[in-house]
Amino acid sequence: MASTHLDVPTPDGAADAYAAWPDSGGPVPGVLFYMDIFGLRPVLREMVDKLASYGYYVLAPNVFHREGRTPEEAPDLRRPQNRDAFLAEALPKLREHGAERAERDAGAYVDFLTARPEVAPGPIGVTGYCLGGVLALRTAAARPGQVAAAASFHAGHVVTGAPDSPHLTAERITAELHLAHAARDEAMTPQDVAALERALDDAGVTYTSEVYPGTMHGFTMADVPAFSPEALDRHWERLVALLARRLGTD
């Protein structure tokens, strides 16, 4: 495997990013990987590396690049005081990262990814976690001609009362989706899941929507208390199958 840290040009400055890809053979399909609220850190880089090992060029940008580059050292998120301190800083950034900013960045990320010499021509995939799950859906809606597969894992606030609620982008999505919900998640209740599925059905979107049993919000992340090894394995099965099916790598 090959990997690097790089900068992605956006309309609002450079976004630092991490990328990994197979170091042998020709160009491979591209996948955009959206971080969770805790940002780019060792556990996410390990996930990027693993996804790349299936035969993809995987690009993971720092979503909060406007507020600064990714810190060199990540806090130990298993310690409650560290999580609380990090969230106190991250939640205002999340509130600022609205639909307009998200779609503007999405275009920059997709353009950068598809222009890489390591990336083969053709459609790309997107996967996202927590806030990244919302961004994956917004990216699929923003670039329907380019995004063929999008996965969203334990995303929150996908259904809101706002006119720019993420679920209202369904009519613009042409990608096949996989939506993975936590069994216990105040930010994505069973009523929210049902509303999202209705919107996707009404728009004619091809999708799978699953509640992963016994899980809490954040279940894919090995460095938080909500982590579930079984759910992470299930996530890999669903994600790899979706990308292989839609990006022609079966």
CSV table of C-alpha atoms in Angstrom, one decimal:
chain,number,residue,atom,x,y,z
A,1,MET,CA,0.0,0.0,0.0
A,2,ALA,CA,1.0,3.6,-0.6
A,3,SER,CA,-0.2,6.6,1.4
A,4,THR,CA,0.4,10.3,1.7
A,5,HIS,CA,-0.7,13.5,3.4
A,6,LEU,CA,-1.7,16.2,1.0
A,7,ASP,CA,-3.7,19.4,0.6
A,8,VAL,CA,-7.0,19.6,-1.4
A,9,PRO,CA,-7.8,23.0,-2.9
A,10,THR,CA,-11.2,24.3,-2.0
A,11,PRO,CA,-13.0,27.7,-2.5
A,12,ASP,CA,-12.2,28.5,1.1
A,13,GLY,CA,-8.6,27.4,1.3
A,14,ALA,CA,-6.7,24.1,1.4
A,15,ALA,CA,-8.1,21.1,3.2
A,16,ASP,CA,-5.4,18.8,4.6
A,17,ALA,CA,-6.2,15.2,3.8
A,18,TYR,CA,-4.9,11.7,4.0
A,19,ALA,CA,-4.9,9.3,1.0
A,20,ALA,CA,-4.1,5.6,0.5
A,21,TRP,CA,-4.1,3.4,-2.6
A,22,PRO,CA,-2.6,0.1,-3.9
A,23,ASP,CA,1.0,0.6,-4.8
A,24,SER,CA,1.0,-1.9,-7.7
A,25,GLY,CA,-1.0,-2.0,-11.0
A,26,GLY,CA,-2.7,0.8,-12.9
A,27,PRO,CA,-5.4,3.4,-11.9
A,28,VAL,CA,-8.1,2.2,-9.5
A,29,PRO,CA,-11.6,3.5,-8.7
A,30,GLY,CA,-11.8,6.5,-6.3
A,31,VAL,CA,-13.6,6.7,-3.0
A,32,LEU,CA,-14.1,9.8,-0.9
A,33,PHE,CA,-14.0,9.0,2.8
A,34,TYR,CA,-15.7,11.5,5.2
A,35,MET,CA,-14.5,11.6,8.8
A,36,ASP,CA,-16.6,11.6,12.0
A,37,ILE,CA,-16.7,14.6,14.3
A,38,PHE,CA,-13.5,13.6,16.0
A,39,GLY,CA,-11.5,14.1,12.8
A,40,LEU,CA,-8.6,12.5,11.1
A,41,ARG,CA,-6.6,10.4,13.5
A,42,PRO,CA,-4.9,7.0,13.7
A,43,VAL,CA,-8.1,4.9,13.7
A,44,LEU,CA,-9.5,6.6,10.7
A,45,ARG,CA,-6.2,6.4,8.8
A,46,GLU,CA,-6.2,2.6,9.5
A,47,MET,CA,-9.8,2.4,8.1
A,48,VAL,CA,-8.6,4.4,5.0
A,49,ASP,CA,-5.7,2.0,4.5
A,50,LYS,CA,-8.0,-1.1,4.9
A,51,LEU,CA,-10.5,0.2,2.4
A,52,ALA,CA,-7.7,1.0,-0.1
A,53,SER,CA,-6.4,-2.5,0.2
A,54,TYR,CA,-9.6,-3.7,-1.5
A,55,GLY,CA,-8.4,-1.9,-4.7
A,56,TYR,CA,-9.4,1.8,-4.3
A,57,TYR,CA,-7.8,5.2,-4.1
A,58,VAL,CA,-9.3,6.6,-0.9
A,59,LEU,CA,-9.2,10.3,0.0
A,60,ALA,CA,-10.1,11.5,3.5
A,61,PRO,CA,-10.2,15.3,3.8
A,62,ASN,CA,-10.2,17.3,7.0
A,63,VAL,CA,-13.8,18.5,6.9
A,64,PHE,CA,-13.1,21.3,9.5
A,65,HIS,CA,-10.2,22.7,7.5
A,66,ARG,CA,-11.4,26.3,7.8
A,67,GLU,CA,-10.7,26.1,11.5
A,68,GLY,CA,-7.2,24.8,11.1
A,69,ARG,CA,-5.2,21.7,10.1
A,70,THR,CA,-5.5,18.4,11.8
A,71,PRO,CA,-3.6,18.3,15.1
A,72,GLU,CA,-0.4,16.2,15.0
A,73,GLU,CA,-1.5,14.3,18.1
A,74,ALA,CA,-5.0,12.9,18.7
A,75,PRO,CA,-6.5,12.8,22.1
A,76,ASP,CA,-7.3,9.5,23.8
A,77,LEU,CA,-11.0,9.4,23.2
A,78,ARG,CA,-11.6,6.6,25.6
A,79,ARG,CA,-11.2,9.1,28.5
A,80,PRO,CA,-14.4,11.0,29.1
A,81,GLN,CA,-12.7,14.2,29.9
A,82,ASN,CA,-10.9,14.2,26.6
A,83,ARG,CA,-14.1,13.5,24.7
A,84,ASP,CA,-15.9,16.2,26.5
A,85,ALA,CA,-13.2,18.7,25.8
A,86,PHE,CA,-12.9,17.8,22.2
A,87,LEU,CA,-16.7,18.0,21.6
A,88,ALA,CA,-16.8,21.4,23.3
A,89,GLU,CA,-14.5,22.6,20.5
A,90,ALA,CA,-16.0,20.6,17.7
A,91,LEU,CA,-19.7,21.2,18.1
A,92,PRO,CA,-19.5,24.9,17.1
A,93,LYS,CA,-17.6,23.9,14.0
A,94,LEU,CA,-20.3,21.3,13.2
A,95,ARG,CA,-23.0,24.0,13.5
A,96,GLU,CA,-21.1,26.2,11.1
A,97,HIS,CA,-20.7,23.4,8.5
A,98,GLY,CA,-24.1,23.8,6.9
A,99,ALA,CA,-25.5,22.6,3.6
A,100,GLU,CA,-24.0,25.3,1.4
A,101,ARG,CA,-20.5,24.8,2.8
A,102,ALA,CA,-20.8,21.0,2.6
A,103,GLU,CA,-21.8,21.0,-1.0
A,104,ARG,CA,-19.2,23.5,-2.0
A,105,ASP,CA,-16.5,21.4,-0.4
A,106,ALA,CA,-18.0,18.2,-1.9
A,107,GLY,CA,-17.4,19.6,-5.4
A,108,ALA,CA,-13.8,20.4,-4.6
A,109,TYR,CA,-13.1,17.0,-3.1
A,110,VAL,CA,-14.7,15.1,-6.0
A,111,ASP,CA,-12.9,17.2,-8.6
A,112,PHE,CA,-9.6,16.7,-6.8
A,113,LEU,CA,-10.2,12.9,-6.4
A,114,THR,CA,-11.2,12.3,-10.0
A,115,ALA,CA,-8.2,14.2,-11.3
A,116,ARG,CA,-5.7,12.1,-9.5
A,117,PRO,CA,-3.5,10.0,-11.8
A,118,GLU,CA,-4.0,7.0,-9.6
A,119,VAL,CA,-7.7,7.2,-10.0
A,120,ALA,CA,-9.4,5.5,-13.0
A,121,PRO,CA,-12.0,7.2,-15.1
A,122,GLY,CA,-15.5,6.5,-14.2
A,123,PRO,CA,-17.8,6.8,-11.2
A,124,ILE,CA,-16.6,7.1,-7.6
A,125,GLY,CA,-17.9,6.0,-4.3
A,126,VAL,CA,-18.4,7.9,-1.0
A,127,THR,CA,-18.5,6.7,2.6
A,128,GLY,CA,-19.0,8.7,5.7
A,129,TYR,CA,-19.3,8.3,9.5
A,130,CYS,CA,-21.3,10.4,12.0
A,131,LEU,CA,-21.3,13.8,10.5
A,132,GLY,CA,-19.5,12.2,7.5
A,133,GLY,CA,-22.6,10.1,6.8
A,134,VAL,CA,-24.6,13.3,6.3
A,135,LEU,CA,-21.8,14.6,4.0
A,136,ALA,CA,-21.8,11.4,2.0
A,137,LEU,CA,-25.5,11.9,1.2
A,138,ARG,CA,-25.0,15.6,0.4
A,139,THR,CA,-22.1,14.7,-1.9
A,140,ALA,CA,-24.2,12.0,-3.7
A,141,ALA,CA,-26.9,14.7,-4.3
A,142,ALA,CA,-24.4,17.4,-5.3
A,143,ARG,CA,-22.6,15.2,-7.9
A,144,PRO,CA,-25.2,12.6,-9.1
A,145,GLY,CA,-23.4,12.1,-12.4
A,146,GLN,CA,-20.2,11.1,-10.7
A,147,VAL,CA,-21.2,9.3,-7.4
A,148,ALA,CA,-22.4,5.8,-8.1
A,149,ALA,CA,-22.3,4.5,-4.5
A,150,ALA,CA,-22.7,6.2,-1.1
A,151,ALA,CA,-22.7,4.7,2.4
A,152,SER,CA,-23.6,6.4,5.6
A,153,PHE,CA,-22.8,4.9,9.0
A,154,HIS,CA,-24.4,6.1,12.3
A,155,ALA,CA,-25.2,9.5,10.9
A,156,GLY,CA,-27.2,11.9,13.0
A,157,HIS,CA,-29.7,14.6,12.2
A,158,VAL,CA,-30.3,13.3,8.7
A,159,VAL,CA,-34.0,14.3,9.2
A,160,THR,CA,-34.6,17.8,10.6
A,161,GLY,CA,-37.3,20.4,10.3
A,162,ALA,CA,-35.0,22.8,8.3
A,163,PRO,CA,-35.7,23.5,4.7
A,164,ASP,CA,-32.2,22.2,3.9
A,165,SER,CA,-32.6,18.9,5.9
A,166,PRO,CA,-30.2,16.3,4.4
A,167,HIS,CA,-33.1,13.9,3.7
A,168,LEU,CA,-34.7,16.4,1.3
A,169,THR,CA,-31.8,15.9,-1.1
A,170,ALA,CA,-33.1,12.4,-2.0
A,171,GLU,CA,-34.7,13.6,-5.2
A,172,ARG,CA,-31.2,14.5,-6.6
A,173,ILE,CA,-29.5,11.2,-5.7
A,174,THR,CA,-28.9,8.6,-8.4
A,175,ALA,CA,-26.3,6.6,-6.4
A,176,GLU,CA,-27.1,3.3,-4.7
A,177,LEU,CA,-27.0,3.9,-0.9
A,178,HIS,CA,-26.3,1.8,2.2
A,179,LEU,CA,-27.6,3.4,5.4
A,180,ALA,CA,-26.5,1.9,8.7
A,181,HIS,CA,-28.2,3.2,11.8
A,182,ALA,CA,-27.4,2.6,15.5
A,183,ALA,CA,-30.0,0.8,17.5
A,184,ARG,CA,-29.7,3.6,20.1
A,185,ASP,CA,-29.2,7.1,18.7
A,186,GLU,CA,-31.0,10.2,19.9
A,187,ALA,CA,-29.8,12.0,16.8
A,188,MET,CA,-31.5,9.4,14.5
A,189,THR,CA,-34.6,8.0,16.0
A,190,PRO,CA,-36.8,5.2,14.5
A,191,GLN,CA,-39.2,7.9,13.4
A,192,ASP,CA,-36.3,9.7,11.6
A,193,VAL,CA,-35.2,6.5,9.9
A,194,ALA,CA,-38.8,6.0,8.7
A,195,ALA,CA,-38.9,9.5,7.4
A,196,LEU,CA,-35.6,9.1,5.5
A,197,GLU,CA,-36.8,5.9,4.0
A,198,ARG,CA,-40.0,7.5,2.8
A,199,ALA,CA,-38.1,10.3,1.2
A,200,LEU,CA,-35.8,7.8,-0.6
A,201,ASP,CA,-38.8,5.7,-1.7
A,202,ASP,CA,-40.6,8.7,-3.1
A,203,ALA,CA,-37.5,9.7,-5.0
A,204,GLY,CA,-37.0,6.2,-6.4
A,205,VAL,CA,-33.5,5.8,-4.9
A,206,THR,CA,-32.0,2.3,-4.7
A,207,TYR,CA,-30.9,1.7,-1.1
A,208,THR,CA,-30.5,-0.6,1.8
A,209,SER,CA,-31.3,0.7,5.3
A,210,GLU,CA,-30.4,-1.3,8.4
A,211,VAL,CA,-30.4,-0.9,12.1
A,212,TYR,CA,-27.3,-2.6,13.4
A,213,PRO,CA,-28.4,-4.6,16.4
A,214,GLY,CA,-27.2,-3.7,19.9
A,215,THR,CA,-25.3,-0.6,18.7
A,216,MET,CA,-24.9,3.0,19.8
A,217,HIS,CA,-23.9,6.1,17.8
A,218,GLY,CA,-20.3,5.7,16.8
A,219,PHE,CA,-20.2,1.9,16.6
A,220,THR,CA,-17.6,1.7,13.8
A,221,MET,CA,-14.9,3.7,15.7
A,222,ALA,CA,-12.5,1.6,17.6
A,223,ASP,CA,-11.3,4.4,19.8
A,224,VAL,CA,-14.6,5.4,21.4
A,225,PRO,CA,-16.8,3.6,24.0
A,226,ALA,CA,-19.6,2.9,21.5
A,227,PHE,CA,-17.3,0.7,19.4
A,228,SER,CA,-18.7,-2.7,18.4
A,229,PRO,CA,-16.3,-5.1,16.6
A,230,GLU,CA,-19.3,-7.1,15.2
A,231,ALA,CA,-20.9,-4.0,13.8
A,232,LEU,CA,-17.5,-2.9,12.3
A,233,ASP,CA,-17.2,-6.2,10.5
A,234,ARG,CA,-20.8,-5.9,9.2
A,235,HIS,CA,-19.9,-2.4,8.0
A,236,TRP,CA,-17.0,-3.7,6.0
A,237,GLU,CA,-19.1,-6.4,4.5
A,238,ARG,CA,-21.8,-4.0,3.4
A,239,LEU,CA,-19.4,-1.2,2.2
A,240,VAL,CA,-17.1,-3.5,0.2
A,241,ALA,CA,-20.0,-5.2,-1.5
A,242,LEU,CA,-21.7,-1.9,-2.4
A,243,LEU,CA,-18.5,-0.4,-3.9
A,244,ALA,CA,-17.7,-3.6,-5.8
A,245,ARG,CA,-21.2,-3.7,-7.2
A,246,ARG,CA,-21.4,-0.1,-8.3
A,247,LEU,CA,-17.8,0.7,-9.2
A,248,GLY,CA,-17.3,-2.5,-11.3
A,249,THR,CA,-14.8,-4.2,-9.1
A,250,ASP,CA,-16.7,-7.4,-8.5
